[in-house]
Amino acid sequence: MVHSVVSTFMKQHFKYKLFISLTIIVIVIIISICSNGSERMTEKYFSNHVNIEEHNIQLLPDIMTSMRKPYPDMEGMARRCFSNHVNIEEHNIQLLPDIMTATRKPNLGKSVFFHETSCLDGIATLNARQGCAIESAALANPTWDVFVLFASPVGFSNNTEKAPALRALESYPNVHLRNVNLWTYAHDTPISSFIDNGQLFKSKFLNSHTSDFLRYLSLYKWGGTYLDLDVIVKKSFDEIEPNYAGAENLETVAAGLINFDYKDVGHKIAKLCLNEFQNRFDGDNWGNNGPGVITRVLQNICQTYNTVWMTRARCKGFTVFPMSKVYAINFNYWPMFFEDNFSELTMDLTNDSIVVHVWNKLSSDKRLPIGSQAAYTLLAAKYCPKVFKSSGDFF
């Protein structure tokens, strides 16, 4: 009896479940058919209308094929970045002196120039590695002026604490922080029309190409030495005869270290570099306006494409140092600076270097704990001790 009741119940339950399942399937099919039909109607609506042909309608241009497209005002943004910031007035920032109006000017032929060309928020700041480059230059060259030029107008506010690297640099009397206005700085130079026409601000690599613009301009105006902000200076520039750069490889003269005298051979080459920069400027090519400029100018002067042959005698008083002097570690091997097990080899390879270049474009995301025995921490501890000590737990 019980078995019969259970059996009947199970059969009825099965039929019920089957009915529900079939009903759901039918509903899904109906929805799918309606949906597909609706999608086809929608697709047709947004792709083409019979009315267009029937009524001979002249369509508006498509945004992707039209000659005139909307784009952000990148040139305008760049100009504002390097001319003025609302933040300066809003936050009561006391601007750094401008290099052209400050009482203390660069010592002609005996100044070191660094350029910070980021679009900052009005507050002067430097990270530890930038500070290390500056300190190492000041420490190795106490009789030289070291000028750090900020292309985006910056200063200090009582409400904002100075970056540790800046505080560490304050004890060096030969370090000078300055703003630089691109337009007034270039005024009455061979490159003034270039900055006025706004071509620079259309560059895809604005920060880098602004640095390229400034390095050749600073050396033309004052003479002396330009350095990238990702170097460590090991030796005094007093020991080196003026007018030099370093080879990156057999074909390229790099632009991370350049020295020109103020009025003789170097000044003439600096003028050639300014002309080459503006005449062959390419905002789509990262290296064309930096190393490309000095390389092409020297190829013409030295009458050779091989940097090994770019000797002082052949280059009319300009020296291109071999790779071991500045770029002992090729950019492909930049991790050698950051690995403990390569430390001894890296220190040996850079032993004879004037300047050590650590390829910040590739290595900027690599952080080193202070206790690391990597070559970069060993070099920093020796050649930029105050900044290194101020950097906290990581460098």
Tab-separated table of C-alpha atoms in Angstrom:
chain	number	residue	atom	x	y	z
A	1	MET	CA	0.000	0.000	0.000
A	2	VAL	CA	2.719	2.447	1.062
A	3	HIS	CA	4.835	1.409	-1.908
A	4	SER	CA	1.941	2.097	-4.286
A	5	VAL	CA	1.330	5.556	-2.842
A	6	VAL	CA	5.034	6.476	-3.065
A	7	SER	CA	5.207	5.205	-6.641
A	8	THR	CA	2.160	7.252	-7.641
A	9	PHE	CA	3.600	10.341	-5.936
A	10	MET	CA	6.960	9.960	-7.701
A	11	LYS	CA	5.296	9.609	-11.089
A	12	GLN	CA	3.181	12.698	-10.521
A	13	HIS	CA	6.245	14.590	-9.228
A	14	PHE	CA	8.241	13.585	-12.311
A	15	LYS	CA	5.457	14.751	-14.635
A	16	TYR	CA	5.292	18.032	-12.740
A	17	LYS	CA	9.050	18.606	-13.042
A	18	LEU	CA	8.960	17.666	-16.714
A	19	PHE	CA	6.137	20.138	-17.326
A	20	ILE	CA	8.031	22.933	-15.532
A	21	SER	CA	11.232	22.161	-17.446
A	22	LEU	CA	9.501	22.137	-20.819
A	23	THR	CA	7.719	25.388	-19.976
A	24	ILE	CA	11.045	27.068	-19.084
A	25	ILE	CA	12.665	25.823	-22.307
A	26	VAL	CA	9.808	27.162	-24.408
A	27	ILE	CA	9.984	30.547	-22.649
A	28	VAL	CA	13.771	30.754	-23.191
A	29	ILE	CA	13.373	29.922	-26.883
A	30	ILE	CA	10.679	32.578	-27.314
A	31	ILE	CA	12.825	35.204	-25.519
A	32	SER	CA	15.847	34.274	-27.617
A	33	ILE	CA	13.898	34.572	-30.860
A	34	CYS	CA	12.456	37.922	-29.830
A	35	SER	CA	15.834	39.140	-28.623
A	36	ASN	CA	17.627	38.133	-31.817
A	37	GLY	CA	14.966	39.797	-33.846
A	38	SER	CA	15.230	42.905	-31.756
A	39	GLU	CA	19.040	42.888	-32.029
A	40	ARG	CA	18.821	42.577	-35.801
A	41	MET	CA	16.364	45.444	-35.919
A	42	THR	CA	18.599	47.512	-33.625
A	43	GLU	CA	21.724	46.648	-35.624
A	44	LYS	CA	19.955	47.632	-38.821
A	45	TYR	CA	18.754	50.831	-37.174
A	46	PHE	CA	22.266	51.899	-36.157
A	47	SER	CA	23.994	50.729	-39.336
A	48	ASN	CA	21.727	51.774	-42.206
A	49	HIS	CA	18.274	53.131	-43.005
A	50	VAL	CA	16.301	52.428	-46.116
A	51	ASN	CA	15.079	56.015	-45.775
A	52	ILE	CA	18.599	57.266	-46.537
A	53	GLU	CA	18.513	55.926	-50.075
A	54	GLU	CA	14.778	56.429	-50.564
A	55	HIS	CA	14.906	60.091	-49.663
A	56	ASN	CA	18.422	60.861	-51.029
A	57	ILE	CA	19.692	62.009	-47.625
A	58	GLN	CA	23.216	63.532	-47.488
A	59	LEU	CA	24.828	61.940	-44.402
A	60	LEU	CA	26.965	63.824	-41.894
A	61	PRO	CA	30.689	62.883	-41.842
A	62	ASP	CA	31.694	59.907	-39.671
A	63	ILE	CA	33.886	60.938	-36.739
A	64	MET	CA	36.541	58.283	-37.572
A	65	THR	CA	36.809	59.166	-41.260
A	66	SER	CA	36.365	62.895	-40.975
A	67	MET	CA	39.442	65.049	-41.482
A	68	ARG	CA	38.557	67.073	-38.378
A	69	LYS	CA	38.645	64.978	-35.186
A	70	PRO	CA	38.225	65.984	-31.552
A	71	TYR	CA	41.421	65.799	-29.495
A	72	PRO	CA	42.576	67.086	-26.127
A	73	ASP	CA	44.425	70.396	-26.250
A	74	MET	CA	47.779	68.791	-25.489
A	75	GLU	CA	49.752	71.732	-26.813
A	76	GLY	CA	47.774	74.129	-24.638
A	77	MET	CA	48.197	71.897	-21.585
A	78	ALA	CA	51.948	71.722	-22.172
A	79	ARG	CA	52.259	75.469	-22.552
A	80	ARG	CA	50.363	76.017	-19.297
A	81	CYS	CA	52.546	73.473	-17.521
A	82	PHE	CA	55.705	75.371	-18.430
A	83	SER	CA	54.317	78.880	-18.041
A	84	ASN	CA	52.189	79.068	-14.877
A	85	HIS	CA	50.171	77.057	-12.377
A	86	VAL	CA	46.974	78.006	-10.586
A	87	ASN	CA	48.365	76.087	-7.600
A	88	ILE	CA	50.999	78.747	-7.079
A	89	GLU	CA	48.451	81.369	-6.068
A	90	GLU	CA	46.003	78.932	-4.461
A	91	HIS	CA	48.580	77.480	-2.080
A	92	ASN	CA	50.671	80.610	-1.516
A	93	ILE	CA	53.822	79.104	-3.014
A	94	GLN	CA	56.989	81.172	-2.879
A	95	LEU	CA	58.565	80.598	-6.276
A	96	LEU	CA	62.225	79.796	-6.780
A	97	PRO	CA	64.256	82.572	-8.420
A	98	ASP	CA	64.306	82.572	-12.204
A	99	ILE	CA	67.766	81.857	-13.581
A	100	MET	CA	67.621	84.896	-15.861
A	101	THR	CA	66.662	87.388	-13.162
A	102	ALA	CA	68.476	85.937	-10.126
A	103	THR	CA	71.535	87.805	-8.882
A	104	ARG	CA	73.681	84.677	-8.846
A	105	LYS	CA	74.306	83.584	-12.429
A	106	PRO	CA	76.129	80.440	-13.597
A	107	ASN	CA	79.905	80.601	-13.608
A	108	LEU	CA	80.763	80.697	-17.323
A	109	GLY	CA	82.357	77.435	-18.426
A	110	LYS	CA	82.451	76.100	-14.896
A	111	SER	CA	78.869	75.226	-14.012
A	112	VAL	CA	77.016	71.928	-13.964
A	113	PHE	CA	73.420	71.863	-15.236
A	114	PHE	CA	70.608	69.490	-14.344
A	115	HIS	CA	67.102	69.968	-15.756
A	116	GLU	CA	63.865	68.777	-14.142
A	117	THR	CA	61.259	68.913	-16.918
A	118	SER	CA	58.300	67.110	-15.333
A	119	CYS	CA	54.996	68.948	-15.034
A	120	LEU	CA	55.032	69.449	-11.266
A	121	ASP	CA	52.161	70.771	-9.145
A	122	GLY	CA	53.942	73.946	-8.121
A	123	ILE	CA	56.002	72.411	-5.293
A	124	ALA	CA	59.723	71.869	-5.906
A	125	THR	CA	60.575	68.231	-5.381
A	126	LEU	CA	63.289	65.718	-6.231
A	127	ASN	CA	63.424	61.996	-5.602
A	128	ALA	CA	66.406	60.287	-3.973
A	129	ARG	CA	68.070	59.241	-7.226
A	130	GLN	CA	67.817	62.738	-8.675
A	131	GLY	CA	69.190	64.147	-5.451
A	132	CYS	CA	72.027	61.636	-5.576
A	133	ALA	CA	73.086	62.808	-9.039
A	134	ILE	CA	73.111	66.428	-7.876
A	135	GLU	CA	74.966	65.740	-4.635
A	136	SER	CA	77.593	63.618	-6.358
A	137	ALA	CA	78.272	66.444	-8.827
A	138	ALA	CA	78.507	69.033	-6.040
A	139	LEU	CA	80.678	66.807	-3.855
A	140	ALA	CA	83.124	65.914	-6.628
A	141	ASN	CA	83.271	69.511	-7.913
A	142	PRO	CA	83.218	71.888	-4.936
A	143	THR	CA	84.599	74.797	-6.999
A	144	TRP	CA	81.854	74.440	-9.643
A	145	ASP	CA	78.333	75.854	-9.453
A	146	VAL	CA	75.641	73.196	-9.714
A	147	PHE	CA	72.379	74.567	-11.110
A	148	VAL	CA	69.142	72.582	-10.977
A	149	LEU	CA	66.648	74.161	-13.386
A	150	PHE	CA	62.917	73.454	-13.074
A	151	ALA	CA	61.072	73.957	-16.359
A	152	SER	CA	57.667	73.929	-14.645
A	153	PRO	CA	57.503	76.929	-12.253
A	154	VAL	CA	57.883	75.681	-8.692
A	155	GLY	CA	58.721	76.848	-5.226
A	156	PHE	CA	58.075	76.086	-1.579
A	157	SER	CA	55.052	76.466	0.643
A	158	ASN	CA	54.925	76.695	4.415
A	159	ASN	CA	52.204	74.043	4.300
A	160	THR	CA	54.330	71.471	2.472
A	161	GLU	CA	57.417	69.796	3.876
A	162	LYS	CA	60.452	69.733	1.604
A	163	ALA	CA	61.388	66.423	0.007
A	164	PRO	CA	64.167	64.637	1.953
A	165	ALA	CA	66.547	64.855	-1.019
A	166	LEU	CA	66.142	68.647	-1.129
A	167	ARG	CA	66.785	68.981	2.577
A	168	ALA	CA	69.953	66.900	2.186
A	169	LEU	CA	71.196	69.190	-0.601
A	170	GLU	CA	70.747	72.383	1.424
A	171	SER	CA	74.151	71.976	3.069
A	172	TYR	CA	75.956	72.323	-0.278
A	173	PRO	CA	76.675	76.022	-0.947
A	174	ASN	CA	77.405	75.343	-4.621
A	175	VAL	CA	73.929	73.884	-5.336
A	176	HIS	CA	71.432	76.412	-6.706
A	177	LEU	CA	67.759	75.699	-7.418
A	178	ARG	CA	66.221	77.846	-10.135
A	179	ASN	CA	63.128	78.125	-12.276
A	180	VAL	CA	63.661	78.502	-15.998
A	181	ASN	CA	61.137	80.017	-18.398
A	182	LEU	CA	61.562	78.323	-21.763
A	183	TRP	CA	60.643	81.439	-23.740
A	184	THR	CA	62.760	84.033	-21.958
A	185	TYR	CA	65.638	81.572	-21.620
A	186	ALA	CA	65.732	81.099	-25.393
A	187	HIS	CA	65.262	84.791	-26.153
A	188	ASP	CA	67.955	86.255	-28.398
A	189	THR	CA	69.471	82.839	-29.154
A	190	PRO	CA	69.492	80.846	-32.420
A	191	ILE	CA	66.627	78.705	-31.100
A	192	SER	CA	64.182	81.406	-29.981
A	193	SER	CA	61.883	81.034	-33.014
A	194	PHE	CA	61.630	77.283	-32.402
A	195	ILE	CA	60.164	77.635	-28.927
A	196	ASP	CA	57.888	80.459	-30.078
A	197	ASN	CA	56.289	78.375	-32.849
A	198	GLY	CA	55.138	75.723	-30.363
A	199	GLN	CA	56.559	72.695	-32.185
A	200	LEU	CA	58.117	71.366	-28.993
A	201	PHE	CA	54.730	71.125	-27.264
A	202	LYS	CA	53.402	68.728	-29.881
A	203	SER	CA	56.034	66.123	-29.002
A	204	LYS	CA	55.012	62.626	-27.915
A	205	PHE	CA	57.948	62.678	-25.493
A	206	LEU	CA	57.538	66.172	-24.109
A	207	ASN	CA	59.546	65.805	-20.889
A	208	SER	CA	62.470	64.166	-22.644
A	209	HIS	CA	62.503	66.544	-25.584
A	210	THR	CA	62.207	69.566	-23.300
A	211	SER	CA	65.291	68.271	-21.523
A	212	ASP	CA	67.032	67.915	-24.887
A	213	PHE	CA	66.061	71.493	-25.755
A	214	LEU	CA	67.399	72.817	-22.456
A	215	ARG	CA	70.672	70.884	-22.361
A	216	TYR	CA	71.946	72.366	-25.614
A	217	LEU	CA	70.567	75.807	-24.782
A	218	SER	CA	72.153	75.930	-21.297
A	219	LEU	CA	75.535	74.910	-22.685
A	220	TYR	CA	75.242	77.478	-25.482
A	221	LYS	CA	74.416	80.273	-23.023
A	222	TRP	CA	76.854	79.482	-20.229
A	223	GLY	CA	79.210	76.694	-21.234
A	224	GLY	CA	80.063	74.017	-18.676
A	225	THR	CA	78.709	70.512	-18.159
A	226	TYR	CA	75.256	69.048	-18.665
A	227	LEU	CA	74.302	65.881	-16.770
A	228	ASP	CA	71.255	63.622	-16.745
A	229	LEU	CA	69.488	63.184	-13.414
A	230	ASP	CA	70.203	59.429	-13.356
A	231	VAL	CA	73.977	59.527	-12.938
A	232	ILE	CA	76.540	59.328	-10.180
A	233	VAL	CA	79.587	61.573	-10.621
A	234	LYS	CA	82.819	59.954	-9.441
A	235	LYS	CA	85.526	62.368	-10.563
A	236	SER	CA	86.204	66.085	-10.678
A	237	PHE	CA	85.655	67.838	-13.982
A	238	ASP	CA	88.684	70.014	-13.188
A	239	GLU	CA	90.854	67.076	-14.203
A	240	ILE	CA	89.374	66.896	-17.712
A	241	GLU	CA	90.164	69.138	-20.661
A	242	PRO	CA	86.963	70.917	-21.791
A	243	ASN	CA	84.776	69.824	-24.720
A	244	TYR	CA	83.765	66.182	-24.391
A	245	ALA	CA	80.975	63.637	-24.334
A	246	GLY	CA	80.788	59.853	-23.981
A	247	ALA	CA	80.160	57.111	-26.516
A	248	GLU	CA	77.213	54.818	-25.806
A	249	ASN	CA	78.297	52.361	-28.495
A	250	LEU	CA	80.273	52.325	-31.745
A	251	GLU	CA	77.626	54.360	-33.581
A	252	THR	CA	76.126	56.709	-30.969
A	253	VAL	CA	77.453	59.581	-28.895
A	254	ALA	CA	75.175	59.776	-25.868
A	255	ALA	CA	73.862	63.037	-24.414
A	256	GLY	CA	73.837	62.204	-20.683
A	257	LEU	CA	77.185	63.962	-20.155
A	258	ILE	CA	78.238	66.852	-22.397
A	259	ASN	CA	80.825	69.548	-21.748
A	260	PHE	CA	81.351	72.650	-23.894
A	261	ASP	CA	83.633	75.581	-23.252
A	262	TYR	CA	82.036	79.010	-23.214
A	263	LYS	CA	83.580	80.811	-26.182
A	264	ASP	CA	85.813	78.630	-28.343
A	265	VAL	CA	85.400	75.168	-29.913
A	266	GLY	CA	82.648	74.109	-27.529
A	267	HIS	CA	80.565	77.221	-28.078
A	268	LYS	CA	80.727	76.737	-31.839
A	269	ILE	CA	79.614	73.117	-31.473
A	270	ALA	CA	76.820	74.162	-29.095
A	271	LYS	CA	75.499	76.530	-31.765
A	272	LEU	CA	75.635	73.737	-34.351
A	273	CYS	CA	73.667	71.540	-31.933
A	274	LEU	CA	70.964	74.198	-31.531
A	275	ASN	CA	70.630	74.474	-35.294
A	276	GLU	CA	70.545	70.701	-35.705
A	277	PHE	CA	67.959	70.371	-32.944
A	278	GLN	CA	65.456	72.722	-34.514
A	279	ASN	CA	66.125	71.884	-38.163
A	280	ARG	CA	65.654	68.133	-37.672
A	281	PHE	CA	63.366	68.048	-34.665
A	282	ASP	CA	61.135	64.975	-34.589
A	283	GLY	CA	58.533	64.828	-31.836
A	284	ASP	CA	57.726	61.183	-32.637
A	285	ASN	CA	61.285	59.914	-32.119
A	286	TRP	CA	62.545	59.682	-28.530
A	287	GLY	CA	66.308	59.755	-29.238
A	288	ASN	CA	66.431	61.942	-32.325
A	289	ASN	CA	66.698	65.264	-30.496
A	290	GLY	CA	69.106	64.292	-27.710
A	291	PRO	CA	71.830	61.781	-28.562
A	292	GLY	CA	70.809	62.076	-32.206
A	293	VAL	CA	71.780	65.752	-32.287
A	294	ILE	CA	75.269	65.476	-30.794
A	295	THR	CA	75.952	62.302	-32.792
A	296	ARG	CA	75.057	63.869	-36.151
A	297	VAL	CA	76.953	67.091	-35.408
A	298	LEU	CA	80.102	65.192	-34.442
A	299	GLN	CA	79.838	62.817	-37.392
A	300	ASN	CA	80.053	65.887	-39.597
A	301	ILE	CA	82.862	67.562	-37.640
A	302	CYS	CA	84.936	64.405	-37.156
A	303	GLN	CA	84.169	63.008	-40.622
A	304	THR	CA	83.481	59.529	-39.258
A	305	TYR	CA	80.511	57.428	-38.158
A	306	ASN	CA	82.584	55.364	-35.726
A	307	THR	CA	82.805	56.782	-32.213
A	308	VAL	CA	86.174	55.043	-31.698
A	309	TRP	CA	87.652	57.407	-34.267
A	310	MET	CA	86.150	60.535	-32.687
A	311	THR	CA	89.412	61.643	-31.115
A	312	ARG	CA	90.390	65.131	-30.039
A	313	ALA	CA	92.745	65.523	-32.990
A	314	ARG	CA	90.200	64.354	-35.542
A	315	CYS	CA	87.253	66.255	-33.990
A	316	LYS	CA	89.012	69.656	-33.919
A	317	GLY	CA	89.374	69.889	-30.155
A	318	PHE	CA	86.451	67.730	-28.981
A	319	THR	CA	86.833	64.342	-27.275
A	320	VAL	CA	84.412	61.426	-27.351
A	321	PHE	CA	85.314	59.197	-24.429
A	322	PRO	CA	85.065	55.415	-24.789
A	323	MET	CA	82.096	53.589	-23.277
A	324	SER	CA	84.022	52.703	-20.108
A	325	LYS	CA	84.135	56.365	-19.053
A	326	VAL	CA	80.389	57.047	-18.866
A	327	TYR	CA	78.342	54.110	-20.164
A	328	ALA	CA	80.378	51.150	-18.949
A	329	ILE	CA	77.179	49.160	-18.408
A	330	ASN	CA	75.086	49.020	-21.567
A	331	PHE	CA	71.376	49.782	-21.172
A	332	ASN	CA	70.562	46.140	-21.989
A	333	TYR	CA	72.339	45.142	-18.772
A	334	TRP	CA	70.954	47.804	-16.420
A	335	PRO	CA	69.852	45.141	-13.832
A	336	MET	CA	73.543	44.672	-13.006
A	337	PHE	CA	73.327	47.834	-10.895
A	338	PHE	CA	70.512	46.324	-8.821
A	339	GLU	CA	71.566	42.714	-8.210
A	340	ASP	CA	73.870	41.784	-5.328
A	341	ASN	CA	75.460	38.911	-7.242
A	342	PHE	CA	76.616	41.303	-10.014
A	343	SER	CA	77.976	43.882	-7.605
A	344	GLU	CA	81.674	43.021	-7.832
A	345	LEU	CA	81.639	42.829	-11.631
A	346	THR	CA	79.705	46.117	-11.944
A	347	MET	CA	82.076	47.927	-9.603
A	348	ASP	CA	85.047	46.642	-11.610
A	349	LEU	CA	83.537	47.718	-14.930
A	350	THR	CA	82.776	51.223	-13.651
A	351	ASN	CA	86.050	51.620	-11.749
A	352	ASP	CA	87.534	53.958	-14.367
A	353	SER	CA	84.306	55.868	-15.038
A	354	ILE	CA	84.014	59.633	-14.765
A	355	VAL	CA	80.258	59.274	-14.428
A	356	VAL	CA	78.084	56.192	-13.892
A	357	HIS	CA	74.787	56.140	-15.780
A	358	VAL	CA	72.058	53.888	-14.328
A	359	TRP	CA	69.420	54.125	-17.099
A	360	ASN	CA	66.512	55.505	-15.092
A	361	LYS	CA	64.146	55.201	-18.054
A	362	LEU	CA	64.418	51.428	-17.600
A	363	SER	CA	65.259	51.108	-13.913
A	364	SER	CA	62.987	53.687	-12.271
A	365	ASP	CA	60.615	51.075	-10.794
A	366	LYS	CA	63.426	49.080	-9.187
A	367	ARG	CA	63.769	49.877	-5.474
A	368	LEU	CA	66.747	48.824	-3.408
A	369	PRO	CA	66.680	48.217	0.367
A	370	ILE	CA	69.340	50.264	2.120
A	371	GLY	CA	71.118	47.116	3.336
A	372	SER	CA	71.539	45.831	-0.225
A	373	GLN	CA	75.031	45.123	-1.515
A	374	ALA	CA	74.026	45.975	-5.091
A	375	ALA	CA	76.444	48.239	-6.944
A	376	TYR	CA	74.031	51.183	-7.071
A	377	THR	CA	73.645	51.304	-3.275
A	378	LEU	CA	77.412	50.970	-2.778
A	379	LEU	CA	78.069	53.831	-5.221
A	380	ALA	CA	75.342	56.014	-3.715
A	381	ALA	CA	76.574	55.482	-0.151
A	382	LYS	CA	80.026	56.699	-1.206
A	383	TYR	CA	79.317	59.471	-3.710
A	384	CYS	CA	76.012	60.953	-2.453
A	385	PRO	CA	76.102	60.059	1.267
A	386	LYS	CA	73.682	62.706	2.578
A	387	VAL	CA	70.915	61.985	0.086
A	388	PHE	CA	71.442	58.259	0.471
A	389	LYS	CA	71.092	58.549	4.244
A	390	SER	CA	67.913	60.633	3.861
A	391	SER	CA	66.196	58.194	1.508
A	392	GLY	CA	64.645	56.033	4.216
A	393	ASP	CA	64.425	52.252	3.978
A	394	PHE	CA	64.721	52.113	0.188
A	395	PHE	CA	66.824	53.892	-2.383
